[in-house]
Each structure stands twice: as C-alpha cells, then as structure tokens.
C-alpha cells in the first residue's frame, strides 16, 4: 500500500487544499464572484472578515477601513497581529504563508464563527493574488514587521521595520486594474457593509474614512459604526 493510502488519519472536515495563487488569477470570478464592481468591493469584505474573526475571538475591538486617495484600501485592526514566526518545515514566516497560500475547499475551524455572511470566505491570499500591490504590516511582540507583494508574490522576506507598543494587523492593497473592470470604490457601498458588520458584531468599533473626499479644513469624510454589546 502506498504511503498516501496508509496515512488516512484525517477527517473529511479537516481536508485543506493548499494551492498556489495562480489559480485565483486564472479564474478570479470563481473565488470572488465577479470582476465587476461587486467583486472589487468583495476584496474589502474579505480583509475585514479576517479582522472580524480576530474580534470574535475577543482579541480585537477596533477596525479602521480607509479608502486612500489612489483608490487603494487600508484595513487596520488592533488584534494580536498575524503571527510572523518561522515555519521550520516550509522555511517561511507564518505571515507569508497566510498571505500567499490559498486555503481552498477545506474547512477552517475559524469558519465556525463566521456570521458576517461572507459570500465566499476565501481569505486574504485571494485579495493578495488580485492586487497589483499589497502591504502587510504587523505590530506584535514589541516590533513592527512588514512584507509586500505584487500579484501575490512576495517582493522580499518578512522584515522588521521598527518597534511598537501596540498590536494589530494593517493591510493595504491596490486591486489589479488588469483584472477588475472598475477600480473606483464607492463610499456608500462600503458604509452599508460596515454598518451591517457592526450590527452583527456588537461591541466592535468600525470606522470608514475616505481620503479622496476632504472638507474645507482638509478633514476626510469618515463614519464610525458601533452597536452596544
Ligand atoms: C492566527 C493566529 C493569531 C492571529 C491571527 C491568526 C490573526 C489574523 C488576522 C487577520 C487580520 N487580522 C488578524 N489578526 C490576527 C495569533 C495567535 C497568537 O498570538 O497566539
């Protein structure tokens, strides 16, 4: 009997199919629904869902979503920060694995907590695959770590870029205009979703800020969503 057939000590629930991100770029609609305005906004929901999961575990109570003036999106949370330690087997940082490996078809334990009504729940690596640029910054263990990517490929190994007295994960991504029909974010569309998420996840403060829309004093348009828990 082959080694493969002997090692059937897994349960069907725990099968994880680990794929490269090429699959996502080849058939983006399969992962995010479509490559129109809906799919474009879905990228934000995917990233925010990761922070919501961290909040549901009781590790995070603040999520900031920023539409930057180049139509890139920043999502910041004050959770524990995505782990950055080295995986000895893969010889890669956990952060790199989270950002560059597609966890498809499998069931994560984290999915149990998903009440946010995520259409696909395909994870942040999908967003990375469909972004011309993505920066992941992690505040953790008193340090700041960063890795950047283009179309899901790391531009360098995870590096330390400073010291920090906070924890959290900050992701900034710019959707790939060769994939998406439209790359302009709509404030009201994102606001409607953030309001919903704040209602479903009581106690979390979710802010939405639009750096493209400054008032006379140079202050960006911003809304805070929060339901009492
Ligand atoms: C797994 C383990 C730990 C944190 C996270 C995931 C995490 C992921 C995301 C994605 C966006 N924000 C996030 N914040 C946290 C931490 C495990 C530990 O510290 O013991």
PDB file of C-alpha atoms and ligand atoms in Angstrom:
ATOM      1  CA  UNK A   1       0.000   0.000   0.000  1.00  0.00           C
ATOM      2  CA  UNK A   2       1.284   3.488  -0.784  1.00  0.00           C
ATOM      3  CA  UNK A   3       2.316   5.927   1.937  1.00  0.00           C
ATOM      4  CA  UNK A   4      -0.537   8.137   0.870  1.00  0.00           C
ATOM      5  CA  UNK A   5      -3.161   5.468   1.408  1.00  0.00           C
ATOM      6  CA  UNK A   6      -1.714   4.436   4.757  1.00  0.00           C
ATOM      7  CA  UNK A   7      -1.851   7.946   6.198  1.00  0.00           C
ATOM      8  CA  UNK A   8      -5.593   8.350   6.249  1.00  0.00           C
ATOM      9  CA  UNK A   9      -5.683   9.706   9.772  1.00  0.00           C
ATOM     10  CA  UNK A  10      -7.567  12.825   8.771  1.00  0.00           C
ATOM     11  CA  UNK A  11     -11.262  13.566   8.971  1.00  0.00           C
ATOM     12  CA  UNK A  12     -13.192  14.793   5.957  1.00  0.00           C
ATOM     13  CA  UNK A  13     -13.896  18.048   7.785  1.00  0.00           C
ATOM     14  CA  UNK A  14     -10.250  18.877   8.030  1.00  0.00           C
ATOM     15  CA  UNK A  15      -9.136  18.474   4.461  1.00  0.00           C
ATOM     16  CA  UNK A  16      -7.322  21.594   3.378  1.00  0.00           C
ATOM     17  CA  UNK A  17      -6.390  22.039  -0.218  1.00  0.00           C
ATOM     18  CA  UNK A  18      -3.346  24.257  -0.454  1.00  0.00           C
ATOM     19  CA  UNK A  19      -2.986  25.835  -3.856  1.00  0.00           C
ATOM     20  CA  UNK A  20      -0.838  28.470  -5.426  1.00  0.00           C
ATOM     21  CA  UNK A  21      -2.338  31.839  -6.159  1.00  0.00           C
ATOM     22  CA  UNK A  22      -2.135  31.359  -9.954  1.00  0.00           C
ATOM     23  CA  UNK A  23      -5.476  29.555  -9.668  1.00  0.00           C
ATOM     24  CA  UNK A  24      -7.087  32.756  -8.391  1.00  0.00           C
ATOM     25  CA  UNK A  25      -5.699  34.944 -11.186  1.00  0.00           C
ATOM     26  CA  UNK A  26      -6.730  32.379 -13.791  1.00  0.00           C
ATOM     27  CA  UNK A  27     -10.350  32.247 -12.630  1.00  0.00           C
ATOM     28  CA  UNK A  28     -10.967  35.209 -10.317  1.00  0.00           C
ATOM     29  CA  UNK A  29     -14.754  35.020 -10.579  1.00  0.00           C
ATOM     30  CA  UNK A  30     -14.675  31.540  -9.102  1.00  0.00           C
ATOM     31  CA  UNK A  31     -13.193  32.989  -5.921  1.00  0.00           C
ATOM     32  CA  UNK A  32     -14.758  36.422  -5.534  1.00  0.00           C
ATOM     33  CA  UNK A  33     -17.979  36.122  -7.537  1.00  0.00           C
ATOM     34  CA  UNK A  34     -17.201  38.544 -10.370  1.00  0.00           C
ATOM     35  CA  UNK A  35     -14.609  41.051 -11.588  1.00  0.00           C
ATOM     36  CA  UNK A  36     -17.068  43.942 -11.679  1.00  0.00           C
ATOM     37  CA  UNK A  37     -17.870  46.494  -9.015  1.00  0.00           C
ATOM     38  CA  UNK A  38     -19.253  43.773  -6.694  1.00  0.00           C
ATOM     39  CA  UNK A  39     -16.053  41.731  -6.811  1.00  0.00           C
ATOM     40  CA  UNK A  40     -13.987  44.874  -6.276  1.00  0.00           C
ATOM     41  CA  UNK A  41     -15.867  45.632  -3.054  1.00  0.00           C
ATOM     42  CA  UNK A  42     -15.760  41.982  -2.054  1.00  0.00           C
ATOM     43  CA  UNK A  43     -11.961  42.303  -1.670  1.00  0.00           C
ATOM     44  CA  UNK A  44     -12.515  44.736   1.197  1.00  0.00           C
ATOM     45  CA  UNK A  45     -15.009  42.415   2.876  1.00  0.00           C
ATOM     46  CA  UNK A  46     -12.533  39.529   2.711  1.00  0.00           C
ATOM     47  CA  UNK A  47      -9.849  41.509   4.503  1.00  0.00           C
ATOM     48  CA  UNK A  48     -12.268  42.941   7.067  1.00  0.00           C
ATOM     49  CA  UNK A  49     -13.639  39.424   7.741  1.00  0.00           C
ATOM     50  CA  UNK A  50     -10.185  38.385   8.973  1.00  0.00           C
ATOM     51  CA  UNK A  51     -10.218  41.219  11.478  1.00  0.00           C
ATOM     52  CA  UNK A  52     -13.812  40.375  12.469  1.00  0.00           C
ATOM     53  CA  UNK A  53     -12.693  36.797  13.197  1.00  0.00           C
ATOM     54  CA  UNK A  54      -9.983  38.191  15.458  1.00  0.00           C
ATOM     55  CA  UNK A  55     -12.605  40.369  17.174  1.00  0.00           C
ATOM     56  CA  UNK A  56     -14.960  37.398  17.629  1.00  0.00           C
ATOM     57  CA  UNK A  57     -12.192  35.631  19.487  1.00  0.00           C
ATOM     58  CA  UNK A  58     -12.162  38.600  21.862  1.00  0.00           C
ATOM     59  CA  UNK A  59      -8.769  39.840  20.700  1.00  0.00           C
ATOM     60  CA  UNK A  60      -9.758  42.985  18.810  1.00  0.00           C
ATOM     61  CA  UNK A  61     -12.351  45.740  19.257  1.00  0.00           C
ATOM     62  CA  UNK A  62     -11.426  48.303  16.616  1.00  0.00           C
ATOM     63  CA  UNK A  63     -11.246  48.056  12.822  1.00  0.00           C
ATOM     64  CA  UNK A  64     -10.417  51.029  10.606  1.00  0.00           C
ATOM     65  CA  UNK A  65     -11.156  50.915   6.891  1.00  0.00           C
ATOM     66  CA  UNK A  66      -9.567  53.684   4.824  1.00  0.00           C
ATOM     67  CA  UNK A  67     -10.125  54.429   1.148  1.00  0.00           C
ATOM     68  CA  UNK A  68      -6.788  56.016   0.183  1.00  0.00           C
ATOM     69  CA  UNK A  69      -6.617  58.727  -2.470  1.00  0.00           C
ATOM     70  CA  UNK A  70      -5.207  56.284  -5.065  1.00  0.00           C
ATOM     71  CA  UNK A  71      -8.235  54.020  -4.507  1.00  0.00           C
ATOM     72  CA  UNK A  72      -6.168  51.536  -2.560  1.00  0.00           C
ATOM     73  CA  UNK A  73      -7.713  50.271   0.683  1.00  0.00           C
ATOM     74  CA  UNK A  74      -6.189  50.046   4.145  1.00  0.00           C
ATOM     75  CA  UNK A  75      -7.712  47.814   6.830  1.00  0.00           C
ATOM     76  CA  UNK A  76      -6.228  48.162  10.323  1.00  0.00           C
ATOM     77  CA  UNK A  77      -7.198  46.169  13.387  1.00  0.00           C
ATOM     78  CA  UNK A  78      -5.968  46.148  16.962  1.00  0.00           C
ATOM     79  CA  UNK A  79      -5.874  42.364  17.287  1.00  0.00           C
ATOM     80  CA  UNK A  80      -2.898  40.184  18.196  1.00  0.00           C
ATOM     81  CA  UNK A  81      -1.303  40.592  14.775  1.00  0.00           C
ATOM     82  CA  UNK A  82      -0.859  37.792  12.259  1.00  0.00           C
ATOM     83  CA  UNK A  83       1.935  35.544  13.607  1.00  0.00           C
ATOM     84  CA  UNK A  84       5.287  36.274  11.965  1.00  0.00           C
ATOM     85  CA  UNK A  85       7.386  33.409  13.305  1.00  0.00           C
ATOM     86  CA  UNK A  86       9.180  30.986  11.004  1.00  0.00           C
ATOM     87  CA  UNK A  87       7.611  27.718   9.922  1.00  0.00           C
ATOM     88  CA  UNK A  88      10.519  25.318  10.130  1.00  0.00           C
ATOM     89  CA  UNK A  89       9.094  22.918   7.543  1.00  0.00           C
ATOM     90  CA  UNK A  90       8.236  25.483   4.881  1.00  0.00           C
ATOM     91  CA  UNK A  91      11.141  27.769   5.906  1.00  0.00           C
ATOM     92  CA  UNK A  92       8.766  30.695   5.641  1.00  0.00           C
ATOM     93  CA  UNK A  93       7.157  33.130   8.030  1.00  0.00           C
ATOM     94  CA  UNK A  94       3.556  32.355   9.037  1.00  0.00           C
ATOM     95  CA  UNK A  95       2.688  35.783   7.690  1.00  0.00           C
ATOM     96  CA  UNK A  96       3.989  34.827   4.255  1.00  0.00           C
ATOM     97  CA  UNK A  97       2.000  31.572   4.325  1.00  0.00           C
ATOM     98  CA  UNK A  98      -1.224  33.341   5.330  1.00  0.00           C
ATOM     99  CA  UNK A  99      -0.726  35.902   2.555  1.00  0.00           C
ATOM    100  CA  UNK A 100       0.464  33.622  -0.274  1.00  0.00           C
ATOM    101  CA  UNK A 101      -1.166  30.217   0.118  1.00  0.00           C
ATOM    102  CA  UNK A 102      -4.726  29.670  -0.998  1.00  0.00           C
ATOM    103  CA  UNK A 103      -6.639  27.649   1.568  1.00  0.00           C
ATOM    104  CA  UNK A 104      -9.381  26.398  -0.698  1.00  0.00           C
ATOM    105  CA  UNK A 105     -12.028  23.734  -0.433  1.00  0.00           C
ATOM    106  CA  UNK A 106     -11.157  22.969   3.158  1.00  0.00           C
ATOM    107  CA  UNK A 107     -12.884  23.826   6.335  1.00  0.00           C
ATOM    108  CA  UNK A 108     -11.117  26.064   8.802  1.00  0.00           C
ATOM    109  CA  UNK A 109     -12.008  25.964  12.446  1.00  0.00           C
ATOM    110  CA  UNK A 110     -12.374  29.724  12.133  1.00  0.00           C
ATOM    111  CA  UNK A 111     -15.282  29.328   9.691  1.00  0.00           C
ATOM    112  CA  UNK A 112     -17.427  28.170  12.578  1.00  0.00           C
ATOM    113  CA  UNK A 113     -17.515  31.736  13.800  1.00  0.00           C
ATOM    114  CA  UNK A 114     -18.446  33.315  10.503  1.00  0.00           C
ATOM    115  CA  UNK A 115     -21.753  35.116  10.957  1.00  0.00           C
ATOM    116  CA  UNK A 116     -20.811  38.006   8.739  1.00  0.00           C
ATOM    117  CA  UNK A 117     -22.492  36.402   5.745  1.00  0.00           C
ATOM    118  CA  UNK A 118     -19.312  36.363   3.702  1.00  0.00           C
ATOM    119  CA  UNK A 119     -20.158  35.288   0.166  1.00  0.00           C
ATOM    120  CA  UNK A 120     -17.099  33.155  -0.322  1.00  0.00           C
ATOM    121  CA  UNK A 121     -14.762  33.409   2.647  1.00  0.00           C
ATOM    122  CA  UNK A 122     -11.743  32.654   0.531  1.00  0.00           C
ATOM    123  CA  UNK A 123      -9.304  34.627   2.606  1.00  0.00           C
ATOM    124  CA  UNK A 124      -6.796  37.374   2.335  1.00  0.00           C
ATOM    125  CA  UNK A 125      -4.459  35.433  -0.001  1.00  0.00           C
ATOM    126  CA  UNK A 126      -7.121  35.796  -2.712  1.00  0.00           C
ATOM    127  CA  UNK A 127      -7.097  39.553  -2.254  1.00  0.00           C
ATOM    128  CA  UNK A 128      -3.318  39.444  -2.488  1.00  0.00           C
ATOM    129  CA  UNK A 129      -3.440  37.476  -5.760  1.00  0.00           C
ATOM    130  CA  UNK A 130      -5.765  40.085  -7.278  1.00  0.00           C
ATOM    131  CA  UNK A 131      -3.787  43.136  -6.105  1.00  0.00           C
ATOM    132  CA  UNK A 132      -1.089  44.878  -8.089  1.00  0.00           C
ATOM    133  CA  UNK A 133       0.400  45.782  -4.692  1.00  0.00           C
ATOM    134  CA  UNK A 134      -0.291  44.684  -1.130  1.00  0.00           C
ATOM    135  CA  UNK A 135       1.496  45.620   2.086  1.00  0.00           C
ATOM    136  CA  UNK A 136       1.045  43.642   5.290  1.00  0.00           C
ATOM    137  CA  UNK A 137       2.290  45.356   8.445  1.00  0.00           C
ATOM    138  CA  UNK A 138       2.111  43.506  11.765  1.00  0.00           C
ATOM    139  CA  UNK A 139       2.607  45.054  15.199  1.00  0.00           C
ATOM    140  CA  UNK A 140       3.460  42.222  17.570  1.00  0.00           C
ATOM    141  CA  UNK A 141       5.884  41.358  20.369  1.00  0.00           C
ATOM    142  CA  UNK A 142       7.052  44.970  20.595  1.00  0.00           C
ATOM    143  CA  UNK A 143       8.094  45.056  16.964  1.00  0.00           C
ATOM    144  CA  UNK A 144       6.762  46.048  13.555  1.00  0.00           C
ATOM    145  CA  UNK A 145       7.068  43.506  10.732  1.00  0.00           C
ATOM    146  CA  UNK A 146       6.349  44.045   7.061  1.00  0.00           C
ATOM    147  CA  UNK A 147       6.110  42.146   3.828  1.00  0.00           C
ATOM    148  CA  UNK A 148       4.952  43.491   0.457  1.00  0.00           C
ATOM    149  CA  UNK A 149       3.674  41.631  -2.574  1.00  0.00           C
ATOM    150  CA  UNK A 150       2.742  42.171  -6.191  1.00  0.00           C
ATOM    151  CA  UNK A 151       0.032  39.944  -7.690  1.00  0.00           C
ATOM    152  CA  UNK A 152       0.515  37.745  -4.632  1.00  0.00           C
ATOM    153  CA  UNK A 153       4.272  37.288  -4.981  1.00  0.00           C
ATOM    154  CA  UNK A 154       6.455  38.463  -2.086  1.00  0.00           C
ATOM    155  CA  UNK A 155       8.797  41.328  -3.000  1.00  0.00           C
ATOM    156  CA  UNK A 156      11.107  40.391  -0.086  1.00  0.00           C
ATOM    157  CA  UNK A 157      11.180  38.199   3.030  1.00  0.00           C
ATOM    158  CA  UNK A 158       9.280  39.390   6.115  1.00  0.00           C
ATOM    159  CA  UNK A 159      11.422  42.083   7.742  1.00  0.00           C
ATOM    160  CA  UNK A 160      11.436  44.085  10.973  1.00  0.00           C
ATOM    161  CA  UNK A 161      10.867  47.756  10.308  1.00  0.00           C
ATOM    162  CA  UNK A 162      10.626  49.211  13.810  1.00  0.00           C
ATOM    163  CA  UNK A 163       9.466  48.968  17.380  1.00  0.00           C
ATOM    164  CA  UNK A 164       5.886  49.239  18.620  1.00  0.00           C
ATOM    165  CA  UNK A 165       3.873  49.380  21.820  1.00  0.00           C
ATOM    166  CA  UNK A 166       0.645  48.294  20.125  1.00  0.00           C
ATOM    167  CA  UNK A 167      -0.524  45.069  18.477  1.00  0.00           C
ATOM    168  CA  UNK A 168      -2.504  44.627  15.300  1.00  0.00           C
ATOM    169  CA  UNK A 169      -2.520  43.951  11.587  1.00  0.00           C
ATOM    170  CA  UNK A 170      -2.549  46.633   8.878  1.00  0.00           C
ATOM    171  CA  UNK A 171      -3.205  45.547   5.304  1.00  0.00           C
ATOM    172  CA  UNK A 172      -3.101  47.960   2.343  1.00  0.00           C
ATOM    173  CA  UNK A 173      -3.983  46.671  -1.101  1.00  0.00           C
ATOM    174  CA  UNK A 174      -4.489  48.110  -4.574  1.00  0.00           C
ATOM    175  CA  UNK A 175      -6.703  45.994  -6.826  1.00  0.00           C
ATOM    176  CA  UNK A 176      -5.166  44.949 -10.147  1.00  0.00           C
ATOM    177  CA  UNK A 177      -6.743  47.056 -12.913  1.00  0.00           C
ATOM    178  CA  UNK A 178      -5.975  44.318 -15.463  1.00  0.00           C
ATOM    179  CA  UNK A 179      -8.383  42.052 -13.563  1.00  0.00           C
ATOM    180  CA  UNK A 180     -11.137  44.440 -12.442  1.00  0.00           C
ATOM    181  CA  UNK A 181     -13.423  46.269 -14.850  1.00  0.00           C
ATOM    182  CA  UNK A 182     -13.679  49.161 -12.423  1.00  0.00           C
ATOM    183  CA  UNK A 183     -11.239  50.128  -9.659  1.00  0.00           C
ATOM    184  CA  UNK A 184     -13.138  53.032  -8.059  1.00  0.00           C
ATOM    185  CA  UNK A 185     -14.503  52.323  -4.592  1.00  0.00           C
ATOM    186  CA  UNK A 186     -17.946  53.560  -3.597  1.00  0.00           C
ATOM    187  CA  UNK A 187     -18.170  55.012  -0.093  1.00  0.00           C
ATOM    188  CA  UNK A 188     -21.866  54.234   0.396  1.00  0.00           C
ATOM    189  CA  UNK A 189     -21.441  50.605  -0.661  1.00  0.00           C
ATOM    190  CA  UNK A 190     -18.642  50.076   1.859  1.00  0.00           C
ATOM    191  CA  UNK A 191     -20.534  52.070   4.520  1.00  0.00           C
ATOM    192  CA  UNK A 192     -23.614  49.855   4.152  1.00  0.00           C
ATOM    193  CA  UNK A 193     -21.494  46.748   4.711  1.00  0.00           C
ATOM    194  CA  UNK A 194     -19.571  48.179   7.663  1.00  0.00           C
ATOM    195  CA  UNK A 195     -22.870  49.228   9.305  1.00  0.00           C
ATOM    196  CA  UNK A 196     -24.127  45.644   8.879  1.00  0.00           C
ATOM    197  CA  UNK A 197     -20.913  44.152  10.311  1.00  0.00           C
ATOM    198  CA  UNK A 198     -21.040  46.495  13.314  1.00  0.00           C
ATOM    199  CA  UNK A 199     -24.647  45.458  13.922  1.00  0.00           C
ATOM    200  CA  UNK A 200     -23.836  41.734  13.696  1.00  0.00           C
ATOM    201  CA  UNK A 201     -20.699  42.028  15.820  1.00  0.00           C
ATOM    202  CA  UNK A 202     -21.697  44.099  18.816  1.00  0.00           C
ATOM    203  CA  UNK A 203     -19.027  45.964  20.736  1.00  0.00           C
ATOM    204  CA  UNK A 204     -16.649  46.435  17.797  1.00  0.00           C
ATOM    205  CA  UNK A 205     -15.929  49.961  16.562  1.00  0.00           C
ATOM    206  CA  UNK A 206     -15.616  50.002  12.770  1.00  0.00           C
ATOM    207  CA  UNK A 207     -14.617  53.264  11.096  1.00  0.00           C
ATOM    208  CA  UNK A 208     -14.740  54.077   7.395  1.00  0.00           C
ATOM    209  CA  UNK A 209     -12.651  57.011   6.119  1.00  0.00           C
ATOM    210  CA  UNK A 210     -12.437  58.419   2.594  1.00  0.00           C
ATOM    211  CA  UNK A 211      -9.139  60.186   1.897  1.00  0.00           C
ATOM    212  CA  UNK A 212     -10.436  61.137  -1.578  1.00  0.00           C
ATOM    213  CA  UNK A 213     -13.046  63.384  -0.011  1.00  0.00           C
ATOM    214  CA  UNK A 214     -11.598  66.176   2.162  1.00  0.00           C
ATOM    215  CA  UNK A 215     -13.602  69.074   3.599  1.00  0.00           C
ATOM    216  CA  UNK A 216     -12.525  72.765   3.701  1.00  0.00           C
ATOM    217  CA  UNK A 217     -10.255  72.067   6.682  1.00  0.00           C
ATOM    218  CA  UNK A 218      -8.651  69.077   4.967  1.00  0.00           C
ATOM    219  CA  UNK A 219     -10.528  66.568   7.119  1.00  0.00           C
ATOM    220  CA  UNK A 220     -11.550  63.351   5.306  1.00  0.00           C
ATOM    221  CA  UNK A 221     -15.134  62.108   5.215  1.00  0.00           C
ATOM    222  CA  UNK A 222     -15.492  59.474   7.940  1.00  0.00           C
ATOM    223  CA  UNK A 223     -18.180  57.422   9.659  1.00  0.00           C
ATOM    224  CA  UNK A 224     -17.973  55.319  12.816  1.00  0.00           C
ATOM    225  CA  UNK A 225     -20.171  52.240  13.151  1.00  0.00           C
ATOM    226  CA  UNK A 226     -20.797  50.670  16.545  1.00  0.00           C
ATOM    227  CA  UNK A 227     -23.578  48.734  18.271  1.00  0.00           C
ATOM    228  CA  UNK A 228     -23.642  48.383  22.017  1.00  0.00           C
ATOM    229  CA  UNK A 229     -22.986  44.808  23.114  1.00  0.00           C
TER     230      UNK A 229
HETATM  231  C1  LIG B   1      -3.997  33.348  13.783  1.00  0.00           C
HETATM  232  C2  LIG B   1      -3.341  33.433  14.999  1.00  0.00           C
HETATM  233  C3  LIG B   1      -3.176  34.670  15.601  1.00  0.00           C
HETATM  234  C4  LIG B   1      -3.656  35.789  14.979  1.00  0.00           C
HETATM  235  C5  LIG B   1      -4.309  35.725  13.765  1.00  0.00           C
HETATM  236  C6  LIG B   1      -4.482  34.489  13.163  1.00  0.00           C
HETATM  237  C7  LIG B   1      -4.791  36.959  13.156  1.00  0.00           C
HETATM  238  C8  LIG B   1      -5.143  37.009  11.802  1.00  0.00           C
HETATM  239  C9  LIG B   1      -5.594  38.219  11.299  1.00  0.00           C
HETATM  240  C10 LIG B   1      -6.010  38.668  10.054  1.00  0.00           C
HETATM  241  C11 LIG B   1      -6.312  40.013  10.176  1.00  0.00           C
HETATM  242  N1  LIG B   1      -6.101  40.401  11.421  1.00  0.00           N
HETATM  243  C12 LIG B   1      -5.660  39.340  12.125  1.00  0.00           C
HETATM  244  N2  LIG B   1      -5.318  39.279  13.406  1.00  0.00           N
HETATM  245  C13 LIG B   1      -4.894  38.109  13.918  1.00  0.00           C
HETATM  246  C14 LIG B   1      -2.468  34.898  16.879  1.00  0.00           C
HETATM  247  C15 LIG B   1      -2.121  33.733  17.703  1.00  0.00           C
HETATM  248  C16 LIG B   1      -1.385  34.177  18.956  1.00  0.00           C
HETATM  249  O1  LIG B   1      -0.981  35.327  19.104  1.00  0.00           O
HETATM  250  O2  LIG B   1      -1.221  33.340  19.837  1.00  0.00           O
END
